[in-house]
Amino acid sequence: MVQQPVQGQDSAASAQPPEKIHLPRTSESEPLKKIRHTTSHVMAMAVQKLFPKAQVTIGPWIENGFYYDFDHPEPFTEKDLKAIQKEMVKIVNRKLPVTREEVSREEAERRIREINEPYKLEILEGLQEPITIYHLGDQWWDLCAGPHVANTGDINPKAIELENVAGAYWRGDASKAQLQRIYGTAWQTPEQLQEYKRRKEEALKRDHRKLGKELGLFIFADPVGPGLPLWTPKGTVLRSLLEDFLKQEQIKRGYLPVVTPHIARVDLFKTSGHWQKYKEDMFPMMAEDAEAAVAEQGFVLKPMNCPFHIQIYKSELRSYRELPLRLAEFGTVYRYEQSGPRTAGCRIPQRRGFNPVRV
């Protein structure tokens, strides 16, 4: 006797939601870290095979993939990326061993000069011993501390993809050579890659620059500068409503509102350490004259609100019974920093956000 399936049983099973695919960050997965680091080397090897004039600089893993910076006279195109990825698959399928070698500084310099890679010489100057080199088979190598997979066959060729090309300055310094940064991603399975691409597409639909324009909330204008939004009346009303809501929630949680200036003496940020550690990422000092500039006596736009809040705390004697003292500010801070190579090295000089401080 053949048992008939219960009506609706198959449809109920098929209606089950698909299993969620986990996409770990590189820092959360040692196997993924090795895969992505080695894939960046595979990409560099492929680039130099197809474009012999290209010189490599650095190629680390990042949280969602990897990149490599190249000095190449011609800009890489979408067609080039497809050719590079095709060559990468060939390298992966050859299952080249990935081997580590320790060499002396002198030997490393000799080998670098042989292949005429000036960027590697500069990298070598900043390395501490032991100096390590990682080889892909016997055909390509780079200065590297690792980690890497045992051989290129440990990389799934169906789980890697080159994403885009962007501009990047050597050592992040706008006065130095402009390079081309190729971004890519690599996963352990093709399913992870497909899920990653799906999430990227969803994120693009929600890009604040796209939504801000479509909803009429804010605009960006070239005469004003990159990263500097101009809020429309509609956007300003919405922003005010959100800030009012957040301020009430902060008060409920014991945070007291404060307002501080947009500029301060350099001395304030010397005390906090910002000037010594992050001077290059701060806007230039405004000094009355050359003598004041030499003596570092002047004002700067604030990169953080915290030093101001500390001054409020220090303004009177306080009892331990008052602690913790919670101060909060919707303040605008200014950072003279690169917005990231994805936006071709533009500066984003202004950021606005909720800065909570506990003293």
mmCIF file with all atom_site columns, N, CA and C in Angstrom, residues 162-231:
data_model
loop_
_atom_site.group_PDB
_atom_site.id
_atom_site.type_symbol
_atom_site.label_atom_id
_atom_site.label_alt_id
_atom_site.label_comp_id
_atom_site.label_asym_id
_atom_site.label_entity_id
_atom_site.label_seq_id
_atom_site.pdbx_PDB_ins_code
_atom_site.Cartn_x
_atom_site.Cartn_y
_atom_site.Cartn_z
_atom_site.occupancy
_atom_site.B_iso_or_equiv
_atom_site.pdbx_formal_charge
_atom_site.auth_seq_id
_atom_site.auth_comp_id
_atom_site.auth_asym_id
_atom_site.auth_atom_id
_atom_site.pdbx_PDB_model_num
ATOM 1   N N  . LEU A 1 162 ? 36.676 40.407 -8.344 1.00 0.00 ? 162 LEU A N  1
ATOM 2   C CA . LEU A 1 162 ? 37.240 41.750 -8.307 1.00 0.00 ? 162 LEU A CA 1
ATOM 3   C C  . LEU A 1 162 ? 36.083 42.745 -8.402 1.00 0.00 ? 162 LEU A C  1
ATOM 4   N N  . GLU A 1 163 ? 36.154 43.805 -7.595 1.00 0.00 ? 163 GLU A N  1
ATOM 5   C CA . GLU A 1 163 ? 35.006 44.693 -7.471 1.00 0.00 ? 163 GLU A CA 1
ATOM 6   C C  . GLU A 1 163 ? 35.157 46.013 -8.214 1.00 0.00 ? 163 GLU A C  1
ATOM 7   N N  . ASN A 1 164 ? 36.216 46.742 -7.957 1.00 0.00 ? 164 ASN A N  1
ATOM 8   C CA . ASN A 1 164 ? 36.354 48.045 -8.593 1.00 0.00 ? 164 ASN A CA 1
ATOM 9   C C  . ASN A 1 164 ? 37.777 48.557 -8.466 1.00 0.00 ? 164 ASN A C  1
ATOM 10  N N  . VAL A 1 165 ? 38.045 49.640 -9.178 1.00 0.00 ? 165 VAL A N  1
ATOM 11  C CA . VAL A 1 165 ? 39.336 50.318 -9.127 1.00 0.00 ? 165 VAL A CA 1
ATOM 12  C C  . VAL A 1 165 ? 39.120 51.713 -8.567 1.00 0.00 ? 165 VAL A C  1
ATOM 13  N N  . ALA A 1 166 ? 40.023 52.159 -7.704 1.00 0.00 ? 166 ALA A N  1
ATOM 14  C CA . ALA A 1 166 ? 39.927 53.493 -7.123 1.00 0.00 ? 166 ALA A CA 1
ATOM 15  C C  . ALA A 1 166 ? 41.316 54.105 -7.047 1.00 0.00 ? 166 ALA A C  1
ATOM 16  N N  . GLY A 1 167 ? 41.352 55.401 -6.831 1.00 0.00 ? 167 GLY A N  1
ATOM 17  C CA . GLY A 1 167 ? 42.629 56.081 -6.678 1.00 0.00 ? 167 GLY A CA 1
ATOM 18  C C  . GLY A 1 167 ? 43.102 56.023 -5.244 1.00 0.00 ? 167 GLY A C  1
ATOM 19  N N  . ALA A 1 168 ? 44.408 55.994 -5.063 1.00 0.00 ? 168 ALA A N  1
ATOM 20  C CA . ALA A 1 168 ? 44.996 55.987 -3.720 1.00 0.00 ? 168 ALA A CA 1
ATOM 21  C C  . ALA A 1 168 ? 46.378 56.597 -3.801 1.00 0.00 ? 168 ALA A C  1
ATOM 22  N N  . TYR A 1 169 ? 46.726 57.403 -2.808 1.00 0.00 ? 169 TYR A N  1
ATOM 23  C CA . TYR A 1 169 ? 48.063 57.982 -2.774 1.00 0.00 ? 169 TYR A CA 1
ATOM 24  C C  . TYR A 1 169 ? 49.027 57.040 -2.051 1.00 0.00 ? 169 TYR A C  1
ATOM 25  N N  . TRP A 1 170 ? 50.259 56.996 -2.521 1.00 0.00 ? 170 TRP A N  1
ATOM 26  C CA . TRP A 1 170 ? 51.280 56.202 -1.855 1.00 0.00 ? 170 TRP A CA 1
ATOM 27  C C  . TRP A 1 170 ? 51.459 56.705 -0.431 1.00 0.00 ? 170 TRP A C  1
ATOM 28  N N  . ARG A 1 171 ? 51.349 55.794 0.511  1.00 0.00 ? 171 ARG A N  1
ATOM 29  C CA . ARG A 1 171 ? 51.452 56.086 1.933  1.00 0.00 ? 171 ARG A CA 1
ATOM 30  C C  . ARG A 1 171 ? 50.361 57.043 2.412  1.00 0.00 ? 171 ARG A C  1
ATOM 31  N N  . GLY A 1 172 ? 49.277 57.179 1.618  1.00 0.00 ? 172 GLY A N  1
ATOM 32  C CA . GLY A 1 172 ? 48.196 58.068 2.012  1.00 0.00 ? 172 GLY A CA 1
ATOM 33  C C  . GLY A 1 172 ? 48.569 59.532 1.976  1.00 0.00 ? 172 GLY A C  1
ATOM 34  N N  . ASP A 1 173 ? 49.635 59.865 1.277  1.00 0.00 ? 173 ASP A N  1
ATOM 35  C CA . ASP A 1 173 ? 50.152 61.233 1.222  1.00 0.00 ? 173 ASP A CA 1
ATOM 36  C C  . ASP A 1 173 ? 49.848 61.826 -0.152 1.00 0.00 ? 173 ASP A C  1
ATOM 37  N N  . ALA A 1 174 ? 49.040 62.902 -0.162 1.00 0.00 ? 174 ALA A N  1
ATOM 38  C CA . ALA A 1 174 ? 48.617 63.513 -1.427 1.00 0.00 ? 174 ALA A CA 1
ATOM 39  C C  . ALA A 1 174 ? 49.775 64.118 -2.205 1.00 0.00 ? 174 ALA A C  1
ATOM 40  N N  . SER A 1 175 ? 50.914 64.311 -1.562 1.00 0.00 ? 175 SER A N  1
ATOM 41  C CA . SER A 1 175 ? 52.070 64.879 -2.263 1.00 0.00 ? 175 SER A CA 1
ATOM 42  C C  . SER A 1 175 ? 52.887 63.801 -2.966 1.00 0.00 ? 175 SER A C  1
ATOM 43  N N  . LYS A 1 176 ? 52.522 62.534 -2.737 1.00 0.00 ? 176 LYS A N  1
ATOM 44  C CA . LYS A 1 176 ? 53.277 61.433 -3.352 1.00 0.00 ? 176 LYS A CA 1
ATOM 45  C C  . LYS A 1 176 ? 52.512 60.847 -4.535 1.00 0.00 ? 176 LYS A C  1
ATOM 46  N N  . ALA A 1 177 ? 53.061 59.809 -5.113 1.00 0.00 ? 177 ALA A N  1
ATOM 47  C CA . ALA A 1 177 ? 52.501 59.232 -6.339 1.00 0.00 ? 177 ALA A CA 1
ATOM 48  C C  . ALA A 1 177 ? 51.067 58.761 -6.144 1.00 0.00 ? 177 ALA A C  1
ATOM 49  N N  . GLN A 1 178 ? 50.230 58.996 -7.171 1.00 0.00 ? 178 GLN A N  1
ATOM 50  C CA . GLN A 1 178 ? 48.880 58.468 -7.132 1.00 0.00 ? 178 GLN A CA 1
ATOM 51  C C  . GLN A 1 178 ? 48.872 57.082 -7.753 1.00 0.00 ? 178 GLN A C  1
ATOM 52  N N  . LEU A 1 179 ? 48.320 56.150 -7.035 1.00 0.00 ? 179 LEU A N  1
ATOM 53  C CA . LEU A 1 179 ? 48.303 54.751 -7.438 1.00 0.00 ? 179 LEU A CA 1
ATOM 54  C C  . LEU A 1 179 ? 46.894 54.328 -7.839 1.00 0.00 ? 179 LEU A C  1
ATOM 55  N N  . GLN A 1 180 ? 46.794 53.106 -8.310 1.00 0.00 ? 180 GLN A N  1
ATOM 56  C CA . GLN A 1 180 ? 45.485 52.521 -8.603 1.00 0.00 ? 180 GLN A CA 1
ATOM 57  C C  . GLN A 1 180 ? 45.256 51.351 -7.654 1.00 0.00 ? 180 GLN A C  1
ATOM 58  N N  . ARG A 1 181 ? 44.159 51.422 -6.939 1.00 0.00 ? 181 ARG A N  1
ATOM 59  C CA . ARG A 1 181 ? 43.835 50.381 -5.964 1.00 0.00 ? 181 ARG A CA 1
ATOM 60  C C  . ARG A 1 181 ? 42.735 49.492 -6.522 1.00 0.00 ? 181 ARG A C  1
ATOM 61  N N  . ILE A 1 182 ? 43.043 48.224 -6.645 1.00 0.00 ? 182 ILE A N  1
ATOM 62  C CA . ILE A 1 182 ? 42.033 47.251 -7.091 1.00 0.00 ? 182 ILE A CA 1
ATOM 63  C C  . ILE A 1 182 ? 41.481 46.542 -5.863 1.00 0.00 ? 182 ILE A C  1
ATOM 64  N N  . TYR A 1 183 ? 40.165 46.659 -5.692 1.00 0.00 ? 183 TYR A N  1
ATOM 65  C CA . TYR A 1 183 ? 39.481 45.992 -4.586 1.00 0.00 ? 183 TYR A CA 1
ATOM 66  C C  . TYR A 1 183 ? 38.906 44.662 -5.061 1.00 0.00 ? 183 TYR A C  1
ATOM 67  N N  . GLY A 1 184 ? 38.945 43.696 -4.171 1.00 0.00 ? 184 GLY A N  1
ATOM 68  C CA . GLY A 1 184 ? 38.332 42.412 -4.456 1.00 0.00 ? 184 GLY A CA 1
ATOM 69  C C  . GLY A 1 184 ? 37.788 41.790 -3.195 1.00 0.00 ? 184 GLY A C  1
ATOM 70  N N  . THR A 1 185 ? 37.054 40.722 -3.360 1.00 0.00 ? 185 THR A N  1
ATOM 71  C CA . THR A 1 185 ? 36.558 39.993 -2.201 1.00 0.00 ? 185 THR A CA 1
ATOM 72  C C  . THR A 1 185 ? 36.741 38.500 -2.443 1.00 0.00 ? 185 THR A C  1
ATOM 73  N N  . ALA A 1 186 ? 36.846 37.754 -1.370 1.00 0.00 ? 186 ALA A N  1
ATOM 74  C CA . ALA A 1 186 ? 37.022 36.303 -1.466 1.00 0.00 ? 186 ALA A CA 1
ATOM 75  C C  . ALA A 1 186 ? 36.326 35.662 -0.273 1.00 0.00 ? 186 ALA A C  1
ATOM 76  N N  . TRP A 1 187 ? 35.687 34.535 -0.525 1.00 0.00 ? 187 TRP A N  1
ATOM 77  C CA . TRP A 1 187 ? 34.945 33.820 0.519  1.00 0.00 ? 187 TRP A CA 1
ATOM 78  C C  . TRP A 1 187 ? 35.291 32.348 0.475  1.00 0.00 ? 187 TRP A C  1
ATOM 79  N N  . GLN A 1 188 ? 34.771 31.635 1.437  1.00 0.00 ? 188 GLN A N  1
ATOM 80  C CA . GLN A 1 188 ? 35.046 30.201 1.479  1.00 0.00 ? 188 GLN A CA 1
ATOM 81  C C  . GLN A 1 188 ? 34.140 29.420 0.535  1.00 0.00 ? 188 GLN A C  1
ATOM 82  N N  . THR A 1 189 ? 32.938 29.950 0.276  1.00 0.00 ? 189 THR A N  1
ATOM 83  C CA . THR A 1 189 ? 31.992 29.251 -0.593 1.00 0.00 ? 189 THR A CA 1
ATOM 84  C C  . THR A 1 189 ? 31.370 30.215 -1.603 1.00 0.00 ? 189 THR A C  1
ATOM 85  N N  . PRO A 1 190 ? 30.926 29.696 -2.755 1.00 0.00 ? 190 PRO A N  1
ATOM 86  C CA . PRO A 1 190 ? 30.221 30.541 -3.727 1.00 0.00 ? 190 PRO A CA 1
ATOM 87  C C  . PRO A 1 190 ? 28.942 31.135 -3.158 1.00 0.00 ? 190 PRO A C  1
ATOM 88  N N  . GLU A 1 191 ? 28.296 30.385 -2.249 1.00 0.00 ? 191 GLU A N  1
ATOM 89  C CA . GLU A 1 191 ? 27.057 30.876 -1.653 1.00 0.00 ? 191 GLU A CA 1
ATOM 90  C C  . GLU A 1 191 ? 27.298 32.139 -0.829 1.00 0.00 ? 191 GLU A C  1
ATOM 91  N N  . GLN A 1 192 ? 28.439 32.182 -0.132 1.00 0.00 ? 192 GLN A N  1
ATOM 92  C CA . GLN A 1 192 ? 28.777 33.381 0.626  1.00 0.00 ? 192 GLN A CA 1
ATOM 93  C C  . GLN A 1 192 ? 29.003 34.563 -0.309 1.00 0.00 ? 192 GLN A C  1
ATOM 94  N N  . LEU A 1 193 ? 29.671 34.327 -1.426 1.00 0.00 ? 193 LEU A N  1
ATOM 95  C CA . LEU A 1 193 ? 29.909 35.396 -2.387 1.00 0.00 ? 193 LEU A CA 1
ATOM 96  C C  . LEU A 1 193 ? 28.590 35.953 -2.912 1.00 0.00 ? 193 LEU A C  1
ATOM 97  N N  . GLN A 1 194 ? 27.674 35.079 -3.259 1.00 0.00 ? 194 GLN A N  1
ATOM 98  C CA . GLN A 1 194 ? 26.383 35.530 -3.786 1.00 0.00 ? 194 GLN A CA 1
ATOM 99  C C  . GLN A 1 194 ? 25.606 36.323 -2.739 1.00 0.00 ? 194 GLN A C  1
ATOM 100 N N  . GLU A 1 195 ? 25.671 35.889 -1.495 1.00 0.00 ? 195 GLU A N  1
ATOM 101 C CA . GLU A 1 195 ? 24.978 36.617 -0.419 1.00 0.00 ? 195 GLU A CA 1
ATOM 102 C C  . GLU A 1 195 ? 25.629 37.980 -0.200 1.00 0.00 ? 195 GLU A C  1
ATOM 103 N N  . TYR A 1 196 ? 26.946 38.034 -0.287 1.00 0.00 ? 196 TYR A N  1
ATOM 104 C CA . TYR A 1 196 ? 27.659 39.296 -0.137 1.00 0.00 ? 196 TYR A CA 1
ATOM 105 C C  . TYR A 1 196 ? 27.241 40.272 -1.239 1.00 0.00 ? 196 TYR A C  1
ATOM 106 N N  . LYS A 1 197 ? 27.158 39.796 -2.473 1.00 0.00 ? 197 LYS A N  1
ATOM 107 C CA . LYS A 1 197 ? 26.754 40.655 -3.588 1.00 0.00 ? 197 LYS A CA 1
ATOM 108 C C  . LYS A 1 197 ? 25.310 41.117 -3.434 1.00 0.00 ? 197 LYS A C  1
ATOM 109 N N  . ARG A 1 198 ? 24.454 40.226 -2.909 1.00 0.00 ? 198 ARG A N  1
ATOM 110 C CA . ARG A 1 198 ? 23.057 40.610 -2.692 1.00 0.00 ? 198 ARG A CA 1
ATOM 111 C C  . ARG A 1 198 ? 22.954 41.740 -1.665 1.00 0.00 ? 198 ARG A C  1
ATOM 112 N N  . ARG A 1 199 ? 23.729 41.603 -0.586 1.00 0.00 ? 199 ARG A N  1
ATOM 113 C CA . ARG A 1 199 ? 23.689 42.629 0.457  1.00 0.00 ? 199 ARG A CA 1
ATOM 114 C C  . ARG A 1 199 ? 24.261 43.953 -0.051 1.00 0.00 ? 199 ARG A C  1
ATOM 115 N N  . LYS A 1 200 ? 25.263 43.888 -0.907 1.00 0.00 ? 200 LYS A N  1
ATOM 116 C CA . LYS A 1 200 ? 25.818 45.108 -1.481 1.00 0.00 ? 200 LYS A CA 1
ATOM 117 C C  . LYS A 1 200 ? 24.780 45.840 -2.324 1.00 0.00 ? 200 LYS A C  1
ATOM 118 N N  . GLU A 1 201 ? 24.028 45.074 -3.099 1.00 0.00 ? 201 GLU A N  1
ATOM 119 C CA . GLU A 1 201 ? 22.985 45.684 -3.925 1.00 0.00 ? 201 GLU A CA 1
ATOM 120 C C  . GLU A 1 201 ? 21.921 46.340 -3.052 1.00 0.00 ? 201 GLU A C  1
ATOM 121 N N  . GLU A 1 202 ? 21.564 45.667 -1.952 1.00 0.00 ? 202 GLU A N  1
ATOM 122 C CA . GLU A 1 202 ? 20.571 46.243 -1.046 1.00 0.00 ? 202 GLU A CA 1
ATOM 123 C C  . GLU A 1 202 ? 21.101 47.513 -0.395 1.00 0.00 ? 202 GLU A C  1
ATOM 124 N N  . ALA A 1 203 ? 22.394 47.500 -0.055 1.00 0.00 ? 203 ALA A N  1
ATOM 125 C CA . ALA A 1 203 ? 22.991 48.684 0.576  1.00 0.00 ? 203 ALA A CA 1
ATOM 126 C C  . ALA A 1 203 ? 23.013 49.870 -0.387 1.00 0.00 ? 203 ALA A C  1
ATOM 127 N N  . LEU A 1 204 ? 23.255 49.594 -1.676 1.00 0.00 ? 204 LEU A N  1
ATOM 128 C CA . LEU A 1 204 ? 23.267 50.671 -2.663 1.00 0.00 ? 204 LEU A CA 1
ATOM 129 C C  . LEU A 1 204 ? 21.901 51.337 -2.783 1.00 0.00 ? 204 LEU A C  1
ATOM 130 N N  . LYS A 1 205 ? 20.849 50.535 -2.630 1.00 0.00 ? 205 LYS A N  1
ATOM 131 C CA . LYS A 1 205 ? 19.504 51.109 -2.684 1.00 0.00 ? 205 LYS A CA 1
ATOM 132 C C  . LYS A 1 205 ? 19.265 52.078 -1.539 1.00 0.00 ? 205 LYS A C  1
ATOM 133 N N  . ARG A 1 206 ? 19.998 51.878 -0.439 1.00 0.00 ? 206 ARG A N  1
ATOM 134 C CA . ARG A 1 206 ? 19.812 52.695 0.758  1.00 0.00 ? 206 ARG A CA 1
ATOM 135 C C  . ARG A 1 206 ? 20.952 53.702 0.965  1.00 0.00 ? 206 ARG A C  1
ATOM 136 N N  . ASP A 1 207 ? 21.770 53.912 -0.064 1.00 0.00 ? 207 ASP A N  1
ATOM 137 C CA . ASP A 1 207 ? 22.878 54.854 0.036  1.00 0.00 ? 207 ASP A CA 1
ATOM 138 C C  . ASP A 1 207 ? 22.347 56.240 0.400  1.00 0.00 ? 207 ASP A C  1
ATOM 139 N N  . HIS A 1 208 ? 22.943 56.855 1.420  1.00 0.00 ? 208 HIS A N  1
ATOM 140 C CA . HIS A 1 208 ? 22.416 58.125 1.910  1.00 0.00 ? 208 HIS A CA 1
ATOM 141 C C  . HIS A 1 208 ? 22.496 59.229 0.854  1.00 0.00 ? 208 HIS A C  1
ATOM 142 N N  . ARG A 1 209 ? 23.507 59.168 -0.024 1.00 0.00 ? 209 ARG A N  1
ATOM 143 C CA . ARG A 1 209 ? 23.618 60.187 -1.064 1.00 0.00 ? 209 ARG A CA 1
ATOM 144 C C  . ARG A 1 209 ? 22.482 60.059 -2.070 1.00 0.00 ? 209 ARG A C  1
ATOM 145 N N  . LYS A 1 210 ? 22.095 58.807 -2.355 1.00 0.00 ? 210 LYS A N  1
ATOM 146 C CA . LYS A 1 210 ? 20.998 58.555 -3.285 1.00 0.00 ? 210 LYS A CA 1
ATOM 147 C C  . LYS A 1 210 ? 19.656 58.943 -2.652 1.00 0.00 ? 210 LYS A C  1
ATOM 148 N N  . LEU A 1 211 ? 19.431 58.476 -1.425 1.00 0.00 ? 211 LEU A N  1
ATOM 149 C CA . LEU A 1 211 ? 18.157 58.746 -0.758 1.00 0.00 ? 211 LEU A CA 1
ATOM 150 C C  . LEU A 1 211 ? 17.996 60.228 -0.426 1.00 0.00 ? 211 LEU A C  1
ATOM 151 N N  . GLY A 1 212 ? 19.099 60.858 -0.012 1.00 0.00 ? 212 GLY A N  1
ATOM 152 C CA . GLY A 1 212 ? 19.015 62.271 0.335  1.00 0.00 ? 212 GLY A CA 1
ATOM 153 C C  . GLY A 1 212 ? 18.534 63.114 -0.826 1.00 0.00 ? 212 GLY A C  1
ATOM 154 N N  . LYS A 1 213 ? 19.008 62.798 -2.013 1.00 0.00 ? 213 LYS A N  1
ATOM 155 C CA . LYS A 1 213 ? 18.601 63.539 -3.204 1.00 0.00 ? 213 LYS A CA 1
ATOM 156 C C  . LYS A 1 213 ? 17.181 63.183 -3.612 1.00 0.00 ? 213 LYS A C  1
ATOM 157 N N  . GLU A 1 214 ? 16.872 61.865 -3.607 1.00 0.00 ? 214 GLU A N  1
ATOM 158 C CA . GLU A 1 214 ? 15.550 61.424 -4.042 1.00 0.00 ? 214 GLU A CA 1
ATOM 159 C C  . GLU A 1 214 ? 14.444 61.946 -3.136 1.00 0.00 ? 214 GLU A C  1
ATOM 160 N N  . LEU A 1 215 ? 14.722 61.999 -1.825 1.00 0.00 ? 215 LEU A N  1
ATOM 161 C CA . LEU A 1 215 ? 13.715 62.445 -0.863 1.00 0.00 ? 215 LEU A CA 1
ATOM 162 C C  . LEU A 1 215 ? 13.757 63.952 -0.614 1.00 0.00 ? 215 LEU A C  1
ATOM 163 N N  . GLY A 1 216 ? 14.720 64.613 -1.235 1.00 0.00 ? 216 GLY A N  1
ATOM 164 C CA . GLY A 1 216 ? 14.810 66.055 -1.084 1.00 0.00 ? 216 GLY A CA 1
ATOM 165 C C  . GLY A 1 216 ? 15.236 66.497 0.300  1.00 0.00 ? 216 GLY A C  1
ATOM 166 N N  . LEU A 1 217 ? 16.116 65.710 0.954  1.00 0.00 ? 217 LEU A N  1
ATOM 167 C CA . LEU A 1 217 ? 16.528 66.020 2.326  1.00 0.00 ? 217 LEU A CA 1
ATOM 168 C C  . LEU A 1 217 ? 17.786 66.878 2.365  1.00 0.00 ? 217 LEU A C  1
ATOM 169 N N  . PHE A 1 218 ? 18.741 66.578 1.502  1.00 0.00 ? 218 PHE A N  1
ATOM 170 C CA . PHE A 1 218 ? 19.966 67.367 1.445  1.00 0.00 ? 218 PHE A CA 1
ATOM 171 C C  . PHE A 1 218 ? 20.608 67.197 0.072  1.00 0.00 ? 218 PHE A C  1
ATOM 172 N N  . ILE A 1 219 ? 21.519 68.096 -0.237 1.00 0.00 ? 219 ILE A N  1
ATOM 173 C CA . ILE A 1 219 ? 22.229 68.034 -1.511 1.00 0.00 ? 219 ILE A CA 1
ATOM 174 C C  . ILE A 1 219 ? 23.721 68.225 -1.250 1.00 0.00 ? 219 ILE A C  1
ATOM 175 N N  . PHE A 1 220 ? 24.523 67.875 -2.250 1.00 0.00 ? 220 PHE A N  1
ATOM 176 C CA . PHE A 1 220 ? 25.949 68.181 -2.247 1.00 0.00 ? 220 PHE A CA 1
ATOM 177 C C  . PHE A 1 220 ? 26.226 69.069 -3.453 1.00 0.00 ? 220 PHE A C  1
ATOM 178 N N  . ALA A 1 221 ? 27.069 70.060 -3.282 1.00 0.00 ? 221 ALA A N  1
ATOM 179 C CA . ALA A 1 221 ? 27.385 70.981 -4.365 1.00 0.00 ? 221 ALA A CA 1
ATOM 180 C C  . ALA A 1 221 ? 28.896 71.132 -4.483 1.00 0.00 ? 221 ALA A C  1
ATOM 181 N N  . ASP A 1 222 ? 29.425 71.019 -5.683 1.00 0.00 ? 222 ASP A N  1
ATOM 182 C CA . ASP A 1 222 ? 30.866 71.130 -5.908 1.00 0.00 ? 222 ASP A CA 1
ATOM 183 C C  . ASP A 1 222 ? 31.464 72.429 -5.386 1.00 0.00 ? 222 ASP A C  1
ATOM 184 N N  . PRO A 1 223 ? 30.782 73.586 -5.579 1.00 0.00 ? 223 PRO A N  1
ATOM 185 C CA . PRO A 1 223 ? 31.381 74.823 -5.055 1.00 0.00 ? 223 PRO A CA 1
ATOM 186 C C  . PRO A 1 223 ? 31.543 74.826 -3.538 1.00 0.00 ? 223 PRO A C  1
ATOM 187 N N  . VAL A 1 224 ? 30.737 74.029 -2.857 1.00 0.00 ? 224 VAL A N  1
ATOM 188 C CA . VAL A 1 224 ? 30.831 73.942 -1.394 1.00 0.00 ? 224 VAL A CA 1
ATOM 189 C C  . VAL A 1 224 ? 31.938 72.983 -0.992 1.00 0.00 ? 224 VAL A C  1
ATOM 190 N N  . GLY A 1 225 ? 31.988 71.827 -1.629 1.00 0.00 ? 225 GLY A N  1
ATOM 191 C CA . GLY A 1 225 ? 33.025 70.852 -1.314 1.00 0.00 ? 225 GLY A CA 1
ATOM 192 C C  . GLY A 1 225 ? 32.446 69.479 -1.052 1.00 0.00 ? 225 GLY A C  1
ATOM 193 N N  . PRO A 1 226 ? 33.256 68.420 -1.255 1.00 0.00 ? 226 PRO A N  1
ATOM 194 C CA . PRO A 1 226 ? 32.776 67.048 -1.040 1.00 0.00 ? 226 PRO A CA 1
ATOM 195 C C  . PRO A 1 226 ? 32.535 66.770 0.430  1.00 0.00 ? 226 PRO A C  1
ATOM 196 N N  . GLY A 1 227 ? 31.501 65.990 0.698  1.00 0.00 ? 227 GLY A N  1
ATOM 197 C CA . GLY A 1 227 ? 31.212 65.584 2.070  1.00 0.00 ? 227 GLY A CA 1
ATOM 198 C C  . GLY A 1 227 ? 30.573 66.666 2.911  1.00 0.00 ? 227 GLY A C  1
ATOM 199 N N  . LEU A 1 228 ? 30.138 67.764 2.290  1.00 0.00 ? 228 LEU A N  1
ATOM 200 C CA . LEU A 1 228 ? 29.529 68.873 3.024  1.00 0.00 ? 228 LEU A CA 1
ATOM 201 C C  . LEU A 1 228 ? 28.073 69.005 2.585  1.00 0.00 ? 228 LEU A C  1
ATOM 202 N N  . PRO A 1 229 ? 27.154 68.396 3.316  1.00 0.00 ? 229 PRO A N  1
ATOM 203 C CA . PRO A 1 229 ? 25.748 68.417 2.894  1.00 0.00 ? 229 PRO A CA 1
ATOM 204 C C  . PRO A 1 229 ? 25.092 69.770 3.142  1.00 0.00 ? 229 PRO A C  1
ATOM 205 N N  . LEU A 1 230 ? 24.219 70.138 2.218  1.00 0.00 ? 230 LEU A N  1
ATOM 206 C CA . LEU A 1 230 ? 23.380 71.332 2.377  1.00 0.00 ? 230 LEU A CA 1
ATOM 207 C C  . LEU A 1 230 ? 21.961 70.843 2.639  1.00 0.00 ? 230 LEU A C  1
ATOM 208 N N  . TRP A 1 231 ? 21.485 71.046 3.852  1.00 0.00 ? 231 TRP A N  1
ATOM 209 C CA . TRP A 1 231 ? 20.183 70.531 4.240  1.00 0.00 ? 231 TRP A CA 1
ATOM 210 C C  . TRP A 1 231 ? 19.070 71.421 3.685  1.00 0.00 ? 231 TRP A C  1
#
